[in-house]
Short mmCIF file of N, CA and C in Angstrom, two decimals:
data_model
loop_
_atom_site.label_atom_id
_atom_site.label_comp_id
_atom_site.label_asym_id
_atom_site.label_seq_id
_atom_site.Cartn_x
_atom_site.Cartn_y
_atom_site.Cartn_z
N MET A 1 -13.51 5.09 -3.43
CA MET A 1 -12.31 4.30 -4.23
C MET A 1 -11.74 5.09 -4.93
N SER A 2 -10.23 4.15 -5.67
CA SER A 2 -9.52 4.78 -6.60
C SER A 2 -10.14 3.87 -7.38
N ASP A 3 -9.51 4.42 -9.42
CA ASP A 3 -9.91 3.49 -10.16
C ASP A 3 -9.27 2.79 -10.53
N ILE A 4 -9.50 2.03 -9.49
CA ILE A 4 -8.91 0.35 -9.41
C ILE A 4 -9.50 -0.64 -10.14
N SER A 5 -8.96 -1.77 -10.74
CA SER A 5 -10.59 -2.73 -11.21
C SER A 5 -10.11 -3.76 -10.47
N PHE A 6 -11.18 -3.84 -9.51
CA PHE A 6 -11.55 -5.44 -8.44
C PHE A 6 -12.01 -6.65 -9.33
N ASP A 7 -12.03 -7.75 -8.76
CA ASP A 7 -13.08 -8.98 -9.37
C ASP A 7 -12.55 -9.57 -7.71
N SER A 8 -13.19 -10.80 -8.08
CA SER A 8 -13.23 -11.66 -7.45
C SER A 8 -12.27 -12.14 -7.20
N ALA A 9 -10.31 -12.25 -7.66
CA ALA A 9 -9.97 -12.28 -7.29
C ALA A 9 -8.73 -11.30 -7.19
N ARG A 10 -8.89 -10.53 -7.51
CA ARG A 10 -7.99 -8.98 -7.52
C ARG A 10 -8.75 -8.36 -6.53
N ARG A 11 -8.59 -9.17 -4.76
CA ARG A 11 -8.56 -7.96 -4.47
C ARG A 11 -8.45 -6.98 -3.31
N HIS A 12 -6.70 -7.44 -3.41
CA HIS A 12 -6.15 -6.40 -2.53
C HIS A 12 -4.84 -5.31 -3.38
N VAL A 13 -4.24 -4.88 -1.96
CA VAL A 13 -3.94 -3.17 -2.69
C VAL A 13 -2.34 -3.50 -2.06
N LEU A 14 -1.38 -3.39 -2.27
CA LEU A 14 0.12 -3.38 -1.57
C LEU A 14 0.04 -1.46 -1.73
N GLY A 15 0.18 -1.60 -0.39
CA GLY A 15 0.87 -0.16 0.22
C GLY A 15 2.61 -0.02 -0.03
N LEU A 16 3.01 0.42 -0.40
CA LEU A 16 4.70 0.79 0.16
C LEU A 16 4.67 2.05 0.08
N GLY A 17 6.10 2.32 0.96
CA GLY A 17 6.57 3.60 1.01
C GLY A 17 7.77 3.50 1.11
N CYS A 18 9.38 4.23 0.23
CA CYS A 18 10.21 4.08 0.79
C CYS A 18 11.08 5.77 0.81
N GLU A 19 12.39 5.74 0.95
CA GLU A 19 13.06 6.85 0.80
C GLU A 19 13.03 7.06 -0.36
N ARG A 20 13.83 8.80 -0.84
CA ARG A 20 14.33 7.97 -1.75
C ARG A 20 14.90 7.05 -2.45
N GLY A 21 15.10 6.88 -4.12
CA GLY A 21 16.45 5.79 -4.35
C GLY A 21 16.24 4.66 -3.29
N THR A 22 15.59 4.65 -3.13
CA THR A 22 15.62 2.80 -2.59
C THR A 22 15.81 2.29 -3.70
N PRO A 23 16.89 1.39 -3.50
CA PRO A 23 17.01 0.25 -4.80
C PRO A 23 15.65 -0.84 -4.72
N SER A 24 15.75 -0.67 -6.06
CA SER A 24 14.27 -1.49 -6.08
C SER A 24 14.54 -3.17 -5.68
N GLY A 25 15.46 -3.51 -6.11
CA GLY A 25 15.44 -4.86 -5.63
C GLY A 25 14.87 -5.05 -4.18
N GLU A 26 14.96 -3.42 -4.01
CA GLU A 26 15.06 -4.23 -1.65
C GLU A 26 13.32 -4.01 -1.81
N VAL A 27 12.67 -2.80 -2.08
CA VAL A 27 11.49 -3.17 -2.30
C VAL A 27 11.06 -3.83 -3.03
N LEU A 28 11.40 -4.66 -4.33
CA LEU A 28 10.68 -5.51 -4.37
C LEU A 28 10.68 -6.30 -4.04
N ALA A 29 12.05 -7.42 -2.81
CA ALA A 29 11.98 -8.09 -1.81
C ALA A 29 11.17 -8.25 -0.68
N LEU A 30 10.78 -6.87 -0.68
CA LEU A 30 10.10 -6.45 0.60
C LEU A 30 8.31 -7.08 -0.03
N ALA A 31 8.23 -6.82 -0.12
CA ALA A 31 6.62 -6.89 -1.71
C ALA A 31 6.55 -8.23 -1.60
N VAL A 32 7.00 -9.11 -2.13
CA VAL A 32 7.07 -10.69 -2.21
C VAL A 32 6.73 -11.01 -0.19
N GLU A 33 8.17 -10.34 -0.15
CA GLU A 33 7.80 -10.45 1.99
C GLU A 33 6.10 -10.33 2.20
N ALA A 34 6.31 -8.88 1.33
CA ALA A 34 4.83 -9.06 2.46
C ALA A 34 3.78 -9.65 2.09
N LEU A 35 3.43 -10.32 0.85
CA LEU A 35 2.26 -10.63 0.12
C LEU A 35 2.68 -12.55 0.61
N LYS A 36 3.92 -12.96 0.87
CA LYS A 36 4.00 -14.06 1.62
C LYS A 36 3.31 -14.12 2.96
N ALA A 37 3.99 -13.45 3.67
CA ALA A 37 3.16 -13.61 5.28
C ALA A 37 1.60 -12.69 5.52
N ALA A 38 1.10 -12.77 4.37
CA ALA A 38 -0.61 -12.51 4.40
C ALA A 38 -1.53 -13.84 3.68
N GLY A 39 -0.53 -14.36 2.87
CA GLY A 39 -1.04 -15.71 2.02
C GLY A 39 -1.10 -14.97 0.74
N ILE A 40 -1.13 -13.73 0.51
CA ILE A 40 -2.02 -13.68 -1.32
C ILE A 40 -0.55 -14.11 -2.25
N GLY A 41 -1.20 -14.63 -3.31
CA GLY A 41 -0.50 -14.93 -4.31
C GLY A 41 -0.73 -13.68 -5.05
N ARG A 42 0.35 -13.93 -6.23
CA ARG A 42 0.26 -12.12 -6.82
C ARG A 42 -0.75 -11.82 -8.08
N THR A 43 -1.66 -12.88 -8.30
CA THR A 43 -2.59 -13.00 -8.88
C THR A 43 -3.73 -12.34 -7.97
N GLU A 44 -3.66 -12.09 -7.31
CA GLU A 44 -4.80 -11.43 -5.65
C GLU A 44 -4.68 -10.22 -5.91
N LEU A 45 -3.63 -9.95 -6.16
CA LEU A 45 -2.99 -8.46 -6.46
C LEU A 45 -4.22 -7.20 -7.80
N ALA A 46 -4.66 -6.24 -6.99
CA ALA A 46 -5.06 -5.04 -7.97
C ALA A 46 -4.66 -4.42 -8.09
N ALA A 47 -3.82 -3.92 -6.96
CA ALA A 47 -2.13 -2.67 -7.74
C ALA A 47 -1.88 -2.12 -5.86
N ILE A 48 -1.12 -0.95 -6.59
CA ILE A 48 0.32 -0.84 -6.04
C ILE A 48 0.14 0.28 -5.55
N ALA A 49 -0.17 0.53 -3.72
CA ALA A 49 -0.73 2.54 -3.63
C ALA A 49 0.58 3.14 -2.69
N SER A 50 0.73 4.45 -2.88
CA SER A 50 2.01 5.15 -2.29
C SER A 50 1.71 6.46 -2.06
N ILE A 51 2.27 7.67 -2.14
CA ILE A 51 1.85 8.61 -1.74
C ILE A 51 2.64 9.17 -2.70
N ASP A 52 1.59 9.95 -3.00
CA ASP A 52 1.99 11.29 -3.65
C ASP A 52 4.03 11.62 -4.40
N SER A 53 4.00 11.49 -3.80
CA SER A 53 5.73 12.33 -3.75
C SER A 53 6.54 11.45 -3.82
N ARG A 54 5.53 10.34 -4.29
CA ARG A 54 6.59 8.91 -4.86
C ARG A 54 6.70 8.44 -5.52
N GLY A 55 5.42 9.13 -6.23
CA GLY A 55 5.17 9.26 -7.54
C GLY A 55 5.99 8.22 -8.71
N GLN A 56 7.07 9.10 -9.31
CA GLN A 56 8.06 9.26 -9.91
C GLN A 56 8.98 7.93 -9.57
N GLU A 57 8.98 8.01 -8.31
CA GLU A 57 9.82 6.90 -7.84
C GLU A 57 10.36 5.64 -8.00
N ALA A 58 11.01 5.19 -8.50
CA ALA A 58 11.32 4.15 -9.73
C ALA A 58 11.31 2.88 -8.66
N ALA A 59 11.72 2.42 -7.95
CA ALA A 59 11.39 0.51 -6.88
C ALA A 59 9.76 0.76 -6.77
N ILE A 60 9.33 2.14 -6.43
CA ILE A 60 7.97 1.47 -6.52
C ILE A 60 6.86 1.16 -8.10
N LEU A 61 7.85 2.28 -8.90
CA LEU A 61 6.81 1.90 -10.17
C LEU A 61 7.87 0.17 -10.78
N ALA A 62 8.63 0.97 -10.25
CA ALA A 62 9.13 -0.81 -11.10
C ALA A 62 9.24 -2.40 -10.01
N VAL A 63 8.27 -2.48 -8.97
CA VAL A 63 7.43 -3.18 -8.42
C VAL A 63 5.94 -3.66 -8.69
N ALA A 64 5.53 -2.14 -9.38
CA ALA A 64 3.77 -2.12 -9.98
C ALA A 64 4.45 -3.47 -11.57
N ALA A 65 4.70 -3.25 -12.50
CA ALA A 65 5.67 -3.16 -13.46
C ALA A 65 5.93 -4.00 -13.04
N HIS A 66 6.18 -5.22 -12.39
CA HIS A 66 6.82 -6.86 -12.00
C HIS A 66 6.06 -7.38 -11.77
N PHE A 67 4.82 -6.46 -11.19
CA PHE A 67 3.58 -7.04 -11.20
C PHE A 67 1.90 -7.16 -11.78
N GLY A 68 2.34 -6.76 -13.02
CA GLY A 68 1.62 -6.23 -13.36
C GLY A 68 0.48 -5.10 -13.47
N VAL A 69 0.34 -4.18 -12.23
CA VAL A 69 -0.95 -3.76 -11.74
C VAL A 69 -0.36 -1.87 -11.93
N PRO A 70 -1.85 -1.29 -11.91
CA PRO A 70 -1.48 0.17 -11.80
C PRO A 70 -0.94 0.14 -10.43
N ALA A 71 -0.16 1.38 -10.39
CA ALA A 71 0.27 2.52 -9.22
C ALA A 71 -0.91 3.54 -8.98
N VAL A 72 -1.16 3.46 -7.88
CA VAL A 72 -1.92 4.89 -7.22
C VAL A 72 -1.52 5.41 -6.37
N PHE A 73 -1.05 6.99 -6.32
CA PHE A 73 -0.45 7.47 -5.52
C PHE A 73 -1.88 8.76 -4.54
N PHE A 74 -1.93 8.92 -4.13
CA PHE A 74 -2.51 10.05 -2.74
C PHE A 74 -2.01 10.79 -2.16
N ASP A 75 -2.26 12.10 -1.87
CA ASP A 75 -1.75 13.03 -0.84
C ASP A 75 -1.09 12.78 0.78
N ALA A 76 -0.91 13.74 0.53
CA ALA A 76 -0.58 13.23 2.37
C ALA A 76 -2.28 13.50 2.82
N LEU A 77 -2.91 14.75 3.14
CA LEU A 77 -4.16 15.22 2.79
C LEU A 77 -4.96 13.87 3.27
N ARG A 78 -5.39 12.65 2.38
CA ARG A 78 -5.83 12.05 1.81
C ARG A 78 -5.54 10.99 2.93
N LEU A 79 -4.12 10.64 2.88
CA LEU A 79 -3.48 8.84 4.27
C LEU A 79 -3.88 10.23 5.08
N GLU A 80 -3.51 11.77 5.54
CA GLU A 80 -4.16 11.41 6.89
C GLU A 80 -5.30 10.20 7.41
N GLN A 81 -6.50 10.95 6.88
CA GLN A 81 -7.77 9.81 7.09
C GLN A 81 -7.95 9.12 7.60
N GLU A 82 -6.59 8.58 7.13
CA GLU A 82 -7.15 6.79 7.21
C GLU A 82 -6.78 6.44 8.64
N THR A 83 -6.16 7.13 9.60
CA THR A 83 -5.11 7.07 10.41
C THR A 83 -5.79 6.82 11.74
N PRO A 84 -7.28 6.50 11.70
CA PRO A 84 -7.58 5.99 12.57
C PRO A 84 -8.07 4.03 12.66
N ARG A 85 -8.10 4.00 11.65
CA ARG A 85 -7.72 2.47 10.61
C ARG A 85 -6.71 1.68 10.40
N LEU A 86 -5.29 2.36 10.54
CA LEU A 86 -4.21 1.92 11.07
C LEU A 86 -3.63 1.36 12.11
N LYS A 87 -2.78 0.16 12.14
CA LYS A 87 -2.18 -0.77 13.17
C LYS A 87 -1.18 0.29 13.25
N ASN A 88 -0.43 0.59 13.12
CA ASN A 88 0.93 1.51 13.10
C ASN A 88 1.14 2.51 12.84
N PRO A 89 -0.24 3.62 13.26
CA PRO A 89 0.53 5.30 13.56
C PRO A 89 0.91 4.61 13.71
N SER A 90 2.82 6.29 13.37
CA SER A 90 4.06 7.09 13.18
C SER A 90 3.80 8.68 13.48
N ALA A 91 4.14 9.16 14.53
CA ALA A 91 4.28 10.12 14.63
C ALA A 91 5.49 10.68 14.09
N ILE A 92 6.39 9.67 14.16
CA ILE A 92 7.75 10.35 12.62
C ILE A 92 8.27 10.86 11.22
N VAL A 93 6.51 9.35 10.93
CA VAL A 93 6.55 9.71 9.43
C VAL A 93 5.03 11.50 9.73
N PHE A 94 4.47 11.30 10.47
CA PHE A 94 4.08 12.03 9.89
C PHE A 94 4.67 13.76 10.42
N ALA A 95 5.15 13.88 10.87
CA ALA A 95 6.87 14.96 11.39
C ALA A 95 7.34 14.48 9.14
N ARG A 96 7.21 13.83 9.18
CA ARG A 96 8.47 13.72 8.21
C ARG A 96 7.28 13.81 6.89
N VAL A 97 6.71 13.94 6.72
CA VAL A 97 5.63 13.80 5.82
C VAL A 97 3.99 14.58 5.80
N GLY A 98 3.69 14.32 6.17
CA GLY A 98 2.46 15.09 6.97
C GLY A 98 1.00 13.73 6.56
N CYS A 99 1.15 12.63 7.29
CA CYS A 99 0.01 11.91 7.56
C CYS A 99 0.74 11.39 8.54
N HIS A 100 0.38 9.82 9.52
CA HIS A 100 0.58 8.97 10.37
C HIS A 100 1.39 7.57 9.25
N GLY A 101 0.82 7.40 8.34
CA GLY A 101 1.73 6.03 7.73
C GLY A 101 1.76 6.17 6.46
N VAL A 102 2.19 5.50 5.71
CA VAL A 102 1.92 5.57 4.32
C VAL A 102 2.03 4.75 3.69
N ALA A 103 2.19 2.73 3.89
CA ALA A 103 2.09 2.09 3.30
C ALA A 103 0.69 1.23 3.85
N GLU A 104 0.05 1.69 4.68
CA GLU A 104 -1.02 1.19 5.37
C GLU A 104 -2.07 2.25 4.97
N SER A 105 -1.71 3.55 5.01
CA SER A 105 -2.80 4.70 5.08
C SER A 105 -3.06 4.14 3.32
N ALA A 106 -1.91 4.10 2.65
CA ALA A 106 -2.34 3.90 0.99
C ALA A 106 -3.27 2.95 0.66
N ALA A 107 -2.84 1.87 1.13
CA ALA A 107 -3.13 0.40 0.96
C ALA A 107 -4.78 0.65 0.88
N LEU A 108 -5.73 1.28 2.17
CA LEU A 108 -6.88 1.64 2.54
C LEU A 108 -6.98 2.38 1.94
N ALA A 109 -6.61 4.11 1.36
CA ALA A 109 -6.81 5.00 0.79
C ALA A 109 -7.30 4.62 -1.04
N ALA A 110 -6.73 3.43 -1.25
CA ALA A 110 -6.93 3.22 -2.37
C ALA A 110 -8.04 1.55 -2.54
N ILE A 111 -8.25 1.77 -1.85
CA ILE A 111 -10.12 0.91 -1.19
C ILE A 111 -10.66 1.73 -1.52
N GLY A 112 -11.00 2.29 -0.16
CA GLY A 112 -12.21 3.00 -0.05
C GLY A 112 -12.39 2.98 1.96
N ALA A 113 -13.20 3.35 1.48
CA ALA A 113 -14.46 2.98 2.77
C ALA A 113 -14.66 0.84 3.24
N ASP A 114 -14.76 0.33 2.37
CA ASP A 114 -15.04 -0.45 2.10
C ASP A 114 -13.85 -2.18 2.50
N ALA A 115 -12.00 -0.80 2.28
CA ALA A 115 -11.09 -1.41 3.72
C ALA A 115 -10.94 -2.22 4.44
N GLU A 116 -10.41 -3.77 4.42
CA GLU A 116 -9.96 -4.11 6.03
C GLU A 116 -8.47 -4.44 5.59
N LEU A 117 -7.48 -3.51 6.56
CA LEU A 117 -5.74 -4.35 6.55
C LEU A 117 -5.84 -5.45 6.74
N VAL A 118 -5.33 -6.80 5.49
CA VAL A 118 -5.02 -7.76 6.25
C VAL A 118 -3.51 -7.46 6.58
N LEU A 119 -2.42 -7.40 6.60
CA LEU A 119 -0.81 -6.98 6.99
C LEU A 119 -0.75 -5.48 7.74
N GLY A 120 -0.70 -5.70 8.66
CA GLY A 120 -0.57 -4.43 9.33
C GLY A 120 1.78 -4.39 8.77
N LYS A 121 1.95 -2.82 8.92
CA LYS A 121 3.21 -2.50 7.83
C LYS A 121 4.26 -3.71 8.24
N ILE A 122 4.61 -4.10 7.66
CA ILE A 122 6.27 -4.23 7.83
C ILE A 122 7.57 -3.20 7.26
N LYS A 123 9.04 -3.75 7.22
CA LYS A 123 9.55 -2.30 7.29
C LYS A 123 11.13 -3.70 6.35
N SER A 124 12.04 -2.70 5.89
CA SER A 124 13.08 -3.32 5.05
C SER A 124 13.82 -2.05 6.03
N ALA A 125 14.98 -1.99 5.20
CA ALA A 125 15.94 -1.11 5.48
C ALA A 125 14.86 0.79 5.65
N ARG A 126 14.18 0.59 3.97
CA ARG A 126 14.45 1.73 3.55
C ARG A 126 13.07 2.00 3.18
N ALA A 127 11.83 0.91 3.09
CA ALA A 127 11.00 0.75 3.09
C ALA A 127 9.90 -0.40 3.69
N THR A 128 9.14 0.12 3.68
CA THR A 128 8.17 0.01 4.53
C THR A 128 6.29 -0.45 3.48
N ALA A 129 5.77 -2.02 3.78
CA ALA A 129 4.07 -2.30 2.96
C ALA A 129 3.72 -2.73 3.88
N ALA A 130 1.99 -2.33 3.51
CA ALA A 130 1.33 -3.68 4.13
C ALA A 130 0.53 -3.08 2.56
N ILE A 131 -0.40 -4.34 3.64
CA ILE A 131 -1.34 -5.06 2.48
C ILE A 131 -3.24 -4.33 3.28
N ALA A 132 -3.49 -3.84 1.68
CA ALA A 132 -4.91 -4.28 2.66
C ALA A 132 -6.62 -4.71 0.90
N ARG A 133 -6.97 -5.15 1.64
CA ARG A 133 -8.26 -6.43 1.13
C ARG A 133 -9.59 -5.70 1.11
N ILE A 134 -10.56 -5.15 -0.25
CA ILE A 134 -11.17 -4.79 -0.50
C ILE A 134 -12.57 -6.22 0.19
N GLY A 135 -13.34 -5.35 0.70
CA GLY A 135 -13.87 -6.74 1.67
C GLY A 135 -14.98 -7.00 1.16
N LEU A 136 -15.59 -7.73 1.26
CA LEU A 136 -16.72 -9.30 0.91
C LEU A 136 -18.13 -8.64 0.58
N GLN A 137 -18.12 -8.90 -0.37
CA GLN A 137 -20.21 -8.25 -0.60
C GLN A 137 -20.91 -9.15 -0.12
N LYS A 138 -21.93 -8.98 0.83
CA LYS A 138 -22.38 -9.61 1.74
C LYS A 138 -24.05 -9.87 0.87
N PRO A 139 -24.66 -10.46 0.03
CA PRO A 139 -25.91 -10.60 -0.41
C PRO A 139 -26.56 -10.05 0.24
#
């Protein structure tokens, strides 16, 4: 698991992928759509996650700033480890970046083994989003 602070309210990570130079407004609109589709409020979001090649991408950093959460980034090798848990693995994405998914993989990787995907990848013209949640602790 990464250094994200989770608590009883903030249990979700929004994974994002985008083409270089995607307008911040497009990625933010997709993020809002993803939260709405999953029935998650902004106060339930713990972090934004993506691939390390987008670590300086203005749109992803803008979404993290908008929601007031950290942005965390993972290399393609780490994201590829999540492939068995993906709802939408893509050979095209693998050919481009070296892993079978960015948004779903990053959301899962940010949480770790206790993650569950609650919203599979959704897309806009130039971006993708997915949401994972940390599992509920059982007594």
